[in-house]
Coordinates of C-alpha atoms and ligand atoms in Angstrom, one line a residue:
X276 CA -1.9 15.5 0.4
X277 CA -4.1 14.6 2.9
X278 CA -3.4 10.6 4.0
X279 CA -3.7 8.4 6.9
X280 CA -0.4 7.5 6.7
X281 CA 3.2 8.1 5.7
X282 CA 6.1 6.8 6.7
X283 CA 7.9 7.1 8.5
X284 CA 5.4 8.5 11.0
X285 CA 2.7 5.8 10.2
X286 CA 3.0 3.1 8.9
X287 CA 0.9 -0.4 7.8
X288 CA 1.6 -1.0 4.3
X289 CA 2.2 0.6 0.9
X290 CA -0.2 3.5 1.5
X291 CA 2.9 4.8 4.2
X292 CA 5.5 4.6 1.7
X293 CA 3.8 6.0 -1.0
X294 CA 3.1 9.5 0.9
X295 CA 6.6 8.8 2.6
X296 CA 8.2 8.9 -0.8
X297 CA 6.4 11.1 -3.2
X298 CA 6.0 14.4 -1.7
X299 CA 10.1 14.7 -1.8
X300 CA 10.2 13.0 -5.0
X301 CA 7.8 15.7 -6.2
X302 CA 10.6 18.1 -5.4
X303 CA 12.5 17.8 -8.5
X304 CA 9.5 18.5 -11.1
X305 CA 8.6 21.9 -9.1
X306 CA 6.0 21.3 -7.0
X307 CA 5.3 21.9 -3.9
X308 CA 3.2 19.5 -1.4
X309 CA 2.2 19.5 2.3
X310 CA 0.8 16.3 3.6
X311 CA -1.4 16.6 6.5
X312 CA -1.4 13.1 9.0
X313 CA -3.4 12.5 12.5
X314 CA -1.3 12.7 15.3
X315 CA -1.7 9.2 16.5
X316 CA -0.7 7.8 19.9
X317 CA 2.5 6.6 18.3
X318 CA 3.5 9.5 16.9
X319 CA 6.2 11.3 19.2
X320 CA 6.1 15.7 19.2
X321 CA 9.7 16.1 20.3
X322 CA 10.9 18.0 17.9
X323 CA 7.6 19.1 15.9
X324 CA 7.0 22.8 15.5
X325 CA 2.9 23.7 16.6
X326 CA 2.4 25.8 13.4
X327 CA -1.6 26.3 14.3
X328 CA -3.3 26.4 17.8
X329 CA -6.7 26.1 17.9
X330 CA -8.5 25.4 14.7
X331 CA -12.0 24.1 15.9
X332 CA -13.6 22.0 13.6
X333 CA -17.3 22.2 13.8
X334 CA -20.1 18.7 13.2
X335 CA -23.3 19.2 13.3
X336 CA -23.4 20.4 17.0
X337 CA -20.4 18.8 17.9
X338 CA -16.9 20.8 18.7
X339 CA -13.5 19.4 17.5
X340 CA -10.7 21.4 18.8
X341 CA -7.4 20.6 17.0
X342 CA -3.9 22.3 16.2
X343 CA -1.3 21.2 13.4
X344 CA 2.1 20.5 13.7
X345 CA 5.0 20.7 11.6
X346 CA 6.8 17.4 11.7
X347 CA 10.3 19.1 11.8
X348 CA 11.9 22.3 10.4
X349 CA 11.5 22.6 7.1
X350 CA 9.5 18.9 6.7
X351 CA 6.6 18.9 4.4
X352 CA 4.8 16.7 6.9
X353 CA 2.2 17.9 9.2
X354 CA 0.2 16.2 12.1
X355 CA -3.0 16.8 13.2
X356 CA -3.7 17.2 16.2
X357 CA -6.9 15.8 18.5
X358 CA -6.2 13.6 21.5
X359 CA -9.7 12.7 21.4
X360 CA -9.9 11.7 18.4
X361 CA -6.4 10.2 18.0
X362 CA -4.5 9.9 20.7
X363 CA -5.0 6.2 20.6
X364 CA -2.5 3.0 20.5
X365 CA -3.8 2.2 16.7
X366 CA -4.6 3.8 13.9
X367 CA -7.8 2.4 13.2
X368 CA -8.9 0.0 15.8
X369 CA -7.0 -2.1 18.7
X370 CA -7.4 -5.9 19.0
X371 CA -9.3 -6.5 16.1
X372 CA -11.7 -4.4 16.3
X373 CA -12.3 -1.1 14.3
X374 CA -12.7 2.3 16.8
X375 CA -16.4 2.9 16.9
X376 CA -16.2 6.6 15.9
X377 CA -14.2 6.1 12.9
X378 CA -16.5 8.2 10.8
X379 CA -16.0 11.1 13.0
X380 CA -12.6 10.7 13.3
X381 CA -12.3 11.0 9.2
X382 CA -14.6 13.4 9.1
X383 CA -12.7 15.4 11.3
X384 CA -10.0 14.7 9.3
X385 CA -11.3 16.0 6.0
X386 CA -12.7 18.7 7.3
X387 CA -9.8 20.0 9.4
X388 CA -7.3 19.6 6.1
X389 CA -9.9 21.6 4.8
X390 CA -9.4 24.3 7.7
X391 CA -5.5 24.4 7.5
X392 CA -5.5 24.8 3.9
X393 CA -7.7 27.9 4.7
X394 CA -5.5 28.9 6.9
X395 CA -2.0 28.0 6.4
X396 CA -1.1 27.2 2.4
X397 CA -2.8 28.5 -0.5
X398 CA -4.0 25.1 -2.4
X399 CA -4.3 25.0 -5.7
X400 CA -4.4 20.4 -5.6
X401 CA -6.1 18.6 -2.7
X402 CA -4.4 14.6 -3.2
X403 CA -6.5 12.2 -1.3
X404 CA -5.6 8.9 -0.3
X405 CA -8.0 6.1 0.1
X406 CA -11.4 5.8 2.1
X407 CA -10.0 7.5 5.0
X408 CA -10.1 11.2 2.8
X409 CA -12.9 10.4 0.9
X410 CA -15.3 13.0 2.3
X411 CA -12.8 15.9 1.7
X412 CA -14.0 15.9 -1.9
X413 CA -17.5 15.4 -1.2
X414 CA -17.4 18.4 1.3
X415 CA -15.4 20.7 -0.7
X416 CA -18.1 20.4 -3.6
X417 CA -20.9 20.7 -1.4
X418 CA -20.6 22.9 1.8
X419 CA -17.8 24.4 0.5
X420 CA -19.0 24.7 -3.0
X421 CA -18.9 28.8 -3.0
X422 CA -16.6 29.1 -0.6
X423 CA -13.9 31.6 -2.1
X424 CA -10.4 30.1 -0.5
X425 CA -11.3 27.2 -2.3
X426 CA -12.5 28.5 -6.0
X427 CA -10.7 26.9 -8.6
X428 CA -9.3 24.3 -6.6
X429 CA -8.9 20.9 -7.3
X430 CA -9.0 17.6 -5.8
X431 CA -7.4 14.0 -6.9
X432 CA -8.6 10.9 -5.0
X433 CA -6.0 8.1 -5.2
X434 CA -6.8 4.3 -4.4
X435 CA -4.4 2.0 -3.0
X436 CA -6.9 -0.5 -2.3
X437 CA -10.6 -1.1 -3.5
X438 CA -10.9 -3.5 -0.2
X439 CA -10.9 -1.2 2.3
X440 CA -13.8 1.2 2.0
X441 CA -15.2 3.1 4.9
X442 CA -18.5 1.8 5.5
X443 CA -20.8 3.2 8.0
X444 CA -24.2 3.1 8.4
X445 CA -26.8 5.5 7.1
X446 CA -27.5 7.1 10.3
X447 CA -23.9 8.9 10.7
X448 CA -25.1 11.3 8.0
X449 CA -26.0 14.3 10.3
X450 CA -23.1 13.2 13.1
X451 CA -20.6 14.1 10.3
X452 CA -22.6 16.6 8.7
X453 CA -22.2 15.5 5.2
X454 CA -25.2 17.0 3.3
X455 CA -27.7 14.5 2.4
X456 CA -27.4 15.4 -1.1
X457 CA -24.5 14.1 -1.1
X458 CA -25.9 10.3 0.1
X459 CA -28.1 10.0 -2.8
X460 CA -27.8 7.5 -5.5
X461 CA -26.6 7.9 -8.1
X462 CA -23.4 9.4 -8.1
X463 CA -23.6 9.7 -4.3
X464 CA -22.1 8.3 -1.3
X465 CA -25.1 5.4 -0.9
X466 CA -23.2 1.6 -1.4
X467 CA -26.2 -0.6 -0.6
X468 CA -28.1 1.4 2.4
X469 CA -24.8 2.1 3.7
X470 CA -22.8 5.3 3.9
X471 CA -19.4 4.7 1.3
X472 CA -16.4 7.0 2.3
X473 CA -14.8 5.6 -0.4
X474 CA -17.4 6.7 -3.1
X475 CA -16.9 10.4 -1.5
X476 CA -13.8 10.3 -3.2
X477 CA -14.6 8.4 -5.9
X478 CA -18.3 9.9 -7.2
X479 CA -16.7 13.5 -6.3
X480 CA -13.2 14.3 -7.3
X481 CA -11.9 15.6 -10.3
X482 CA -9.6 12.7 -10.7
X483 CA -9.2 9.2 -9.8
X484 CA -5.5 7.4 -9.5
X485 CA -4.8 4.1 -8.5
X486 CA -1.4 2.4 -8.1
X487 CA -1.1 0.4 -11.6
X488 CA -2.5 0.6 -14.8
X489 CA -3.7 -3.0 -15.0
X490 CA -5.6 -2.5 -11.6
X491 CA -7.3 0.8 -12.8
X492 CA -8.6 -1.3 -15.7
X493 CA -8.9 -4.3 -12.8
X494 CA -11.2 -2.0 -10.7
X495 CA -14.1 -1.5 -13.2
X496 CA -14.6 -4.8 -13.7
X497 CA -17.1 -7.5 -11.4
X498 CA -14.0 -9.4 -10.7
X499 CA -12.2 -6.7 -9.0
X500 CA -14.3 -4.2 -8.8
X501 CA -15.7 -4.9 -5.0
X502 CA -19.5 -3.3 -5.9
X503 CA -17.8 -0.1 -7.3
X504 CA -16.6 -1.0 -10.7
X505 CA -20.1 0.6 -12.0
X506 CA -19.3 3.6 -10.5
X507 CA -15.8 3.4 -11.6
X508 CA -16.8 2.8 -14.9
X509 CA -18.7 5.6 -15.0
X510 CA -15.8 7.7 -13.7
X511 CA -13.2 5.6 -16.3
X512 CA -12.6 9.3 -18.5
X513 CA -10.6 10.7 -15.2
X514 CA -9.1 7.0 -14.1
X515 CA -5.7 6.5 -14.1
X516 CA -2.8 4.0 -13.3
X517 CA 0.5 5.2 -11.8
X518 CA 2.8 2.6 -10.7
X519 CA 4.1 2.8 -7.0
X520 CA 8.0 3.4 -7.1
X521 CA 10.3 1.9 -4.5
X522 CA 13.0 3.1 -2.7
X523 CA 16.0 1.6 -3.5
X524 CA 17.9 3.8 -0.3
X525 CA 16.5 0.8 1.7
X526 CA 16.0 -1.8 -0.8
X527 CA 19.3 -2.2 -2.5
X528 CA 21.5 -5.4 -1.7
X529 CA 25.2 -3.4 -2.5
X530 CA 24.4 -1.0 0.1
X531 CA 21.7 -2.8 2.7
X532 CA 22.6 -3.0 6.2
X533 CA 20.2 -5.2 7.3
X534 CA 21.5 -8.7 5.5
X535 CA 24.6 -10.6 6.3
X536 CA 26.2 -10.1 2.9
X537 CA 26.2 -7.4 0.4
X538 CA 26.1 -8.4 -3.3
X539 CA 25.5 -7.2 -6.9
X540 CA 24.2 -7.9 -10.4
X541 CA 28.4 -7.3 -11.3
X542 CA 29.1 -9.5 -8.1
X543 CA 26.4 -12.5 -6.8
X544 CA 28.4 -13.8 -4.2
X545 CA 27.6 -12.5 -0.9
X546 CA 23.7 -14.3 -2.2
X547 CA 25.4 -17.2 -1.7
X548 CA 26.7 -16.2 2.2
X549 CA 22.7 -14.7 2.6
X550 CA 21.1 -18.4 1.5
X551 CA 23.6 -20.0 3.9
X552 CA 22.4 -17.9 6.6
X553 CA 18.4 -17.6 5.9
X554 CA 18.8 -21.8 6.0
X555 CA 20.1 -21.7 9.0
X556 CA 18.1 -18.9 10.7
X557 CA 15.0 -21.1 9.7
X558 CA 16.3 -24.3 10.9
X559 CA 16.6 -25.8 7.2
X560 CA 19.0 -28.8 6.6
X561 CA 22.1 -27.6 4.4
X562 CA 20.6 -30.0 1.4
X563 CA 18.6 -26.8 1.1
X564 CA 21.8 -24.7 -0.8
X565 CA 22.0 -26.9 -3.4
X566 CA 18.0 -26.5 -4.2
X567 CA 15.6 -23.7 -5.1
X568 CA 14.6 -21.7 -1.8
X569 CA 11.5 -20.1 -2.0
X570 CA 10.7 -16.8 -0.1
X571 CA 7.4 -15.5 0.8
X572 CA 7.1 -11.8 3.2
X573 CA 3.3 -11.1 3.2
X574 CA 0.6 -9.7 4.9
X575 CA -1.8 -13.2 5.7
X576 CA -5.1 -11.8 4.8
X577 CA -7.5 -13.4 1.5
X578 CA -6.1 -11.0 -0.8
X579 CA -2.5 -13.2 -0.7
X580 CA -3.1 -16.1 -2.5
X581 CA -2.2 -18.1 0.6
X582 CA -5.1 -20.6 0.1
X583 CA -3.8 -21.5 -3.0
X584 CA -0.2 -22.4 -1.4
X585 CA -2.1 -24.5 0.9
X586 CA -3.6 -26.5 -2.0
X587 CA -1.0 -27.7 -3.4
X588 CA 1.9 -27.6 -0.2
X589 CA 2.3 -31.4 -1.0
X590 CA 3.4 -31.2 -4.5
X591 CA 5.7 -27.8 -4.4
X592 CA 8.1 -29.5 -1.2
X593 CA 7.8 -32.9 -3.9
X594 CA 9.5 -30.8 -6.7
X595 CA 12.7 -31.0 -3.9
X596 CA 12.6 -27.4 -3.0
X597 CA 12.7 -25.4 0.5
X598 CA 9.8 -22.6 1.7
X599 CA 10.2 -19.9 4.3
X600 CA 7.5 -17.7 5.2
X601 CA 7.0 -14.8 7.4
X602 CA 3.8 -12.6 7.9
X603 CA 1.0 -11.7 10.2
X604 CA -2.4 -11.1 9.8
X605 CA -5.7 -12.8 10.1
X606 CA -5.5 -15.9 12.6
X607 CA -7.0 -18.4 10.0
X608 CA -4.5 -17.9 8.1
X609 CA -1.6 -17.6 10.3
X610 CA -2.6 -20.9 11.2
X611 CA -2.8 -22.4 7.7
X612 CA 1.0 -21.5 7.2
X613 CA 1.5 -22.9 11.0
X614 CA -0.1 -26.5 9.8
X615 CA 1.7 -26.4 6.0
X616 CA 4.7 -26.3 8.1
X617 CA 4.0 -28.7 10.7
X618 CA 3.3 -30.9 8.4
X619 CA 6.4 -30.6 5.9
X620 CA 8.9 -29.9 8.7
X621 CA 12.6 -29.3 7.0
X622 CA 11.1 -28.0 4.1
X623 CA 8.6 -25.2 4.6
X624 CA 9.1 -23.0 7.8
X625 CA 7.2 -20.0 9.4
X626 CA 7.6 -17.0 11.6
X627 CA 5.0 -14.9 12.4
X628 CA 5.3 -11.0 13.1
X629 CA 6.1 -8.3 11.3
X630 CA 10.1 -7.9 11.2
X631 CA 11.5 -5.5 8.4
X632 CA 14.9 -7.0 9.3
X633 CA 13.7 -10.6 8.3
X634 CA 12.2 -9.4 5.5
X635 CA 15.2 -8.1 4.4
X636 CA 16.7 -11.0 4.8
X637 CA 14.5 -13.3 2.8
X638 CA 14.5 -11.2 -0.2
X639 CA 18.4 -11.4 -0.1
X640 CA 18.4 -14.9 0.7
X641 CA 15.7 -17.0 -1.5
X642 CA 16.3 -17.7 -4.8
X643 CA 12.5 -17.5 -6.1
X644 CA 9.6 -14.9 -4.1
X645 CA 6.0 -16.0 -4.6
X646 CA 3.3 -13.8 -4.6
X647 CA 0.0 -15.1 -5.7
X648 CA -2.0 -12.5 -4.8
X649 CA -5.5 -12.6 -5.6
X650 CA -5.6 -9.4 -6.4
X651 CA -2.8 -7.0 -6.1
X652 CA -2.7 -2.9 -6.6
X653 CA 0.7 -2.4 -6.7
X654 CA 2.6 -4.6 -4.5
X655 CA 6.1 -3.8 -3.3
X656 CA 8.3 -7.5 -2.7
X657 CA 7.7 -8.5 -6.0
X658 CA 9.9 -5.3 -6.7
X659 CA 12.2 -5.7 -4.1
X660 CA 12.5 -9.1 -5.2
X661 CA 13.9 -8.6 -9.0
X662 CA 16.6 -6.1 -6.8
X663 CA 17.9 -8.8 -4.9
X664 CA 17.9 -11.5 -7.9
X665 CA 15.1 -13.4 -6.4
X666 CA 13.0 -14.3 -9.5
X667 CA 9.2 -13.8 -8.5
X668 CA 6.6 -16.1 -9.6
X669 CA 3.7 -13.9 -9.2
X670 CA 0.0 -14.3 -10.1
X671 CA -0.6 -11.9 -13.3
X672 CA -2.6 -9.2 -11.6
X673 CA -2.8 -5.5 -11.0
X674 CA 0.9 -4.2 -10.8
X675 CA 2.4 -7.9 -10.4
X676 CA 1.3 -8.1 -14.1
X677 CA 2.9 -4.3 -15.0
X678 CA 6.0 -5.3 -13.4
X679 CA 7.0 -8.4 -13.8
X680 CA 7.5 -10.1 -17.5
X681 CA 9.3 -13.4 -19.1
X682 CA 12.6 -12.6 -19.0
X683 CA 12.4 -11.4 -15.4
X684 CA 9.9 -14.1 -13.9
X685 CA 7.1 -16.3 -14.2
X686 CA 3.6 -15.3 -14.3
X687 CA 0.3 -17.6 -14.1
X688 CA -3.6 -16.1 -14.8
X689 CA -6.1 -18.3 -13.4
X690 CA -6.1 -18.1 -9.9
X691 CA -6.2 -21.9 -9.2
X692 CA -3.8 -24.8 -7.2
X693 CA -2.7 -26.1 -10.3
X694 CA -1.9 -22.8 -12.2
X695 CA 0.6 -21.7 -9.4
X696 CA 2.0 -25.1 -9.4
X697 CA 2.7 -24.8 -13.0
X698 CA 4.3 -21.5 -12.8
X699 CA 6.5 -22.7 -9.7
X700 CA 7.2 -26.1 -11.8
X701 CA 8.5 -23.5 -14.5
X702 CA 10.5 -21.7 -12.5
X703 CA 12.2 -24.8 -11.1
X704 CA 12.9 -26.5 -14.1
X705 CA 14.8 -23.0 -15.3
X706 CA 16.9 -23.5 -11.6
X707 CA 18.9 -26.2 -13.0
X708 CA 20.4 -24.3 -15.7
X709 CA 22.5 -21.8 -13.0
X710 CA 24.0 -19.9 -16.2
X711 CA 20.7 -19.1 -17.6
X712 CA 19.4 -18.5 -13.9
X713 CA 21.7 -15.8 -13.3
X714 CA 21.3 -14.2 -16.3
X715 CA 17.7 -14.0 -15.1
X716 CA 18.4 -12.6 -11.8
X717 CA 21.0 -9.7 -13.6
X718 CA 17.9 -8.7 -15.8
X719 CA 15.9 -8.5 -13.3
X720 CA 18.7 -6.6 -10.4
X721 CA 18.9 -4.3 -13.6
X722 CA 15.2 -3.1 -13.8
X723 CA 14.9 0.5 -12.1
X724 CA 11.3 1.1 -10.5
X725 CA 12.3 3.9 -8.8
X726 CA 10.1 6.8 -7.5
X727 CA 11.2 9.2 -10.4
X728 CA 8.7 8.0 -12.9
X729 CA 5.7 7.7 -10.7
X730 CA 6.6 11.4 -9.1
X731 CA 6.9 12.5 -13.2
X732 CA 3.8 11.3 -13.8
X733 CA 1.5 12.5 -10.8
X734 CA 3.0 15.9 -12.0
X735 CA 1.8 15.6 -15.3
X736 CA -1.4 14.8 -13.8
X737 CA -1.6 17.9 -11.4
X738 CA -0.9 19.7 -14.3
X739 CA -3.3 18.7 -16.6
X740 CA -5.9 19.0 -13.0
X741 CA -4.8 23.0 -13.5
X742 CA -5.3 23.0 -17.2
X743 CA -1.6 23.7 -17.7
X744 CA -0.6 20.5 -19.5
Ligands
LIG1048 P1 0.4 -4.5 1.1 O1 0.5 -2.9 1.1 O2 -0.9 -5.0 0.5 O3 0.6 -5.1 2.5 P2 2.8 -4.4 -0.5 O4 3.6 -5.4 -1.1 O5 2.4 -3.2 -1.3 O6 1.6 -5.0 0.2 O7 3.7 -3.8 0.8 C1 3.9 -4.5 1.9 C2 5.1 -3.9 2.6 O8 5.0 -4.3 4.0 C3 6.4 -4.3 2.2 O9 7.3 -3.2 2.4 C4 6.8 -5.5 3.0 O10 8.1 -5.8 3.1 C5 6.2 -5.2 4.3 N1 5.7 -6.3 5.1 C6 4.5 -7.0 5.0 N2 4.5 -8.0 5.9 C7 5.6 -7.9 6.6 C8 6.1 -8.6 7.8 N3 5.4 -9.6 8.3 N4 7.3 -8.3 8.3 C9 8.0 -7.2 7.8 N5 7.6 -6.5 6.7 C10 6.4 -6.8 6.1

């Protein structure tokens, strides 16, 4: 697997914890992966065995000089290493602002996973993750195209999200020595005069994923599709959805440490304790226990839904109910939670950051999570969310749509003020009957998303890559 990140040594969102998780998951059906990182800034060496010194990677007429690194003993996670390239305090940019030699830097990338395969595992399956790794498939059937090591082998682009795509302009063509073959449209890297990482991977690989089955059908449509879903169409034969699993190590309310009460789907009461104490940690009057708390963790970006909870702030705190809300992200919209709170103070409250331990605590402690994402690959909280007993009203899209369903939540399709407002009404009016309501919450506590399906599945799909279905 060749990434950007994976937790635990990088980490922004579900990309990490999907190549965190799979590669051990993969384990148990027999095969065997080595995931290949940067060495970022943030990523510490103690411990890390240098496996590879000097594997110069060559551009055009520049020089890379790099060396991998085992992340431990016996870990199938390896770093690259390139100070130049990414010994750096982000992964992508710092203050807002993308690195300006991001194309080299993913180029370098590609090319050195590329390198260590030659020279450190035999690989039959090059998995790709997002825009970052798109070139590695346009190189491999280009430059590398009779290149012995790699006869026979195959390579699987997986998309976590259609946003993001690694746009650069046409000029970087010779900087990263991508053929110019390869830029030529159709069925080439060219998005609109630009050059598309992302369309490496997706005009060039033998497969495509992506992290539900409603968003691979999502993707190759205008809605969703971001400019691409032409060429995703094109490409639909080899498209498939795989659900994200979750890890229930750390998402599990019996055995979390990281909330003030552990509870059950046999034994609700510590919920109770976690409410009491999520009211108080945001400064909520005590009326709040005896009413529907809603809980919202979210990156604050377009692709939320937050405009929509802005629309209709007014009406949700007059259905008598309680909002907290933590996140980070773009500054617009960090203010638009800031002013829905200021301006229903006691009823919805904010914190900004990122703090896994908060997060924790507002999926034990809310009795409804909204998510009304615009769009939505996978998503992770809605999951967490049916483990903890907080029903999620979710906007029916991508894997919000695969994973949540009637008698676990409450869904709405248009993405509109009024539509969420319905949903929420819904889910409200199904509060006051607490017997059915915790029925509800047992259904959905009982739901198992874990990674063993999703690792089952990428195997099949390996296999049938090596023609050994
Ligand atoms: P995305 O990858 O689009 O951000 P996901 O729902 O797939 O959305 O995954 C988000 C992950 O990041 C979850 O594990 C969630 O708990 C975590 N997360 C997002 N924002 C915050 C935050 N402000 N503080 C703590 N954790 C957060």
């Amino acid at each position: 697997m060749v990434s950007s990140e994976a937790a635990p040594y990088a980490k922004t969102g579900g990309l990490a914890d999907v190549v965190g998780a799979l590669p051990p998951a993969l384990r148990s059906f027999g095969d065997e992966v080595t995931v290949l990182v940067p060495r970022y800034g943030s990523i510490d060496l103690k411990g890390a065995r240098r496996v590879y010194d000097s594997l110069p990677i060559y551009l055009g007429p520049a020089r890379y000089d790099t060396a991998v690194y085992q992340a431990a003993e016996g870990s199938p996670f390896y770093l690259l290493d390139c100070p130049r390239l990414y010994d750096r305090k982000g992964f992508y940019g710092e203050s807002g602002m993308d690195y300006p030699d991001n194309h080299i830097r993913f180029a370098v990338f590609a090319r050195a996973a590329l390198a260590a395969a030659r020279v450190l595992f035999r690989t039959e399956i090059f998995h790709c993750h997002d825009w970052q790794t798109g070139p590695l498939p346009a190189y491999l059937r280009t430059m590398f195209s009779t290149d012995p090591t790699f006869l026979g082998a195959k390579t699987l682009f997986t998309i976590h999200n259609l946003g993001y795509q690694g746009l650069f302009p046409r000029s970087v063509l010779p900087e990263v020595a991508l053929d110019p073959s390869v830029y030529r449209p159709p069925g080439g890297m060219e998005f609109f005069g630009k050059v598309s990482y992302i369309k490496g991977g997706i005009e060039f690989a033998d497969a495509l994923s992506t992290v539900s089955p409603t968003y691979a059908r999502e993707i190759q449509t205008p809605e969703y599709g971001f400019g691409l879903d032409g060429a995703l169409r094109a490409r639909s034969e080899v498209l498939t959805g795989i659900l994200n699993g979750v890890d229930y190590r750390e998402w599990s309310p019996d055995v979390d440490p990281l909330i003030p009460a552990q509870f059950s789907a046999s034994d609700l009461g510590g919920k109770q304790l976690c409410k009491e104490h999520l009211v108080r940690e945001f400064g909520l009057p005590p009326e709040a226990m005896a009413r529907p708390l809603i809980g919202i963790v979210s990156r604050f970006t377009p692709q939320k839904g937050a405009d929509l909870i802005a629309e209709v702030a007014g009406q949700l705190v007059a259905e008598d109910l309680y909002v907290v809300a933590l996140g980070t992200g773009d500054p617009e919209y960090e203010e638009l939670f800031l002013s829905m709170a200021a301006e229903h103070p006691g009823r919805i409250a904010v914190r900004l950051g990122f703090d896994n331990g908060l997060a924790h605590r507002i999926e034990a402690g809310a009795d409804i999570y909204l998510m009304p994402s615009r769009y939505e690959p996978c998503g992770l909280n809605q999951i967490y969310s049916l483990r903890y007993g907080t029903v999620p009203v979710v906007r029916a899209t991508g894997g919000l749509d695969d994973t949540i369903e009637e008698e676990t939540g409450f869904k709405f399709a248009e993405y509109s003020g009024p539509a969420l407002l319905g949903a929420v009404r819904a889910a409200v009016e199904a509060y006051t009957n607490q017997e059915a309501w915790r029925d509800m919450m047992r259904r959905g506590m009982q739901k198992d998303f874990s990674w063993k399906a999703s690792a089952a599945a990428y195997s099949a799909l390996y296999r049938r890559l090596l023609g050994r279905a």
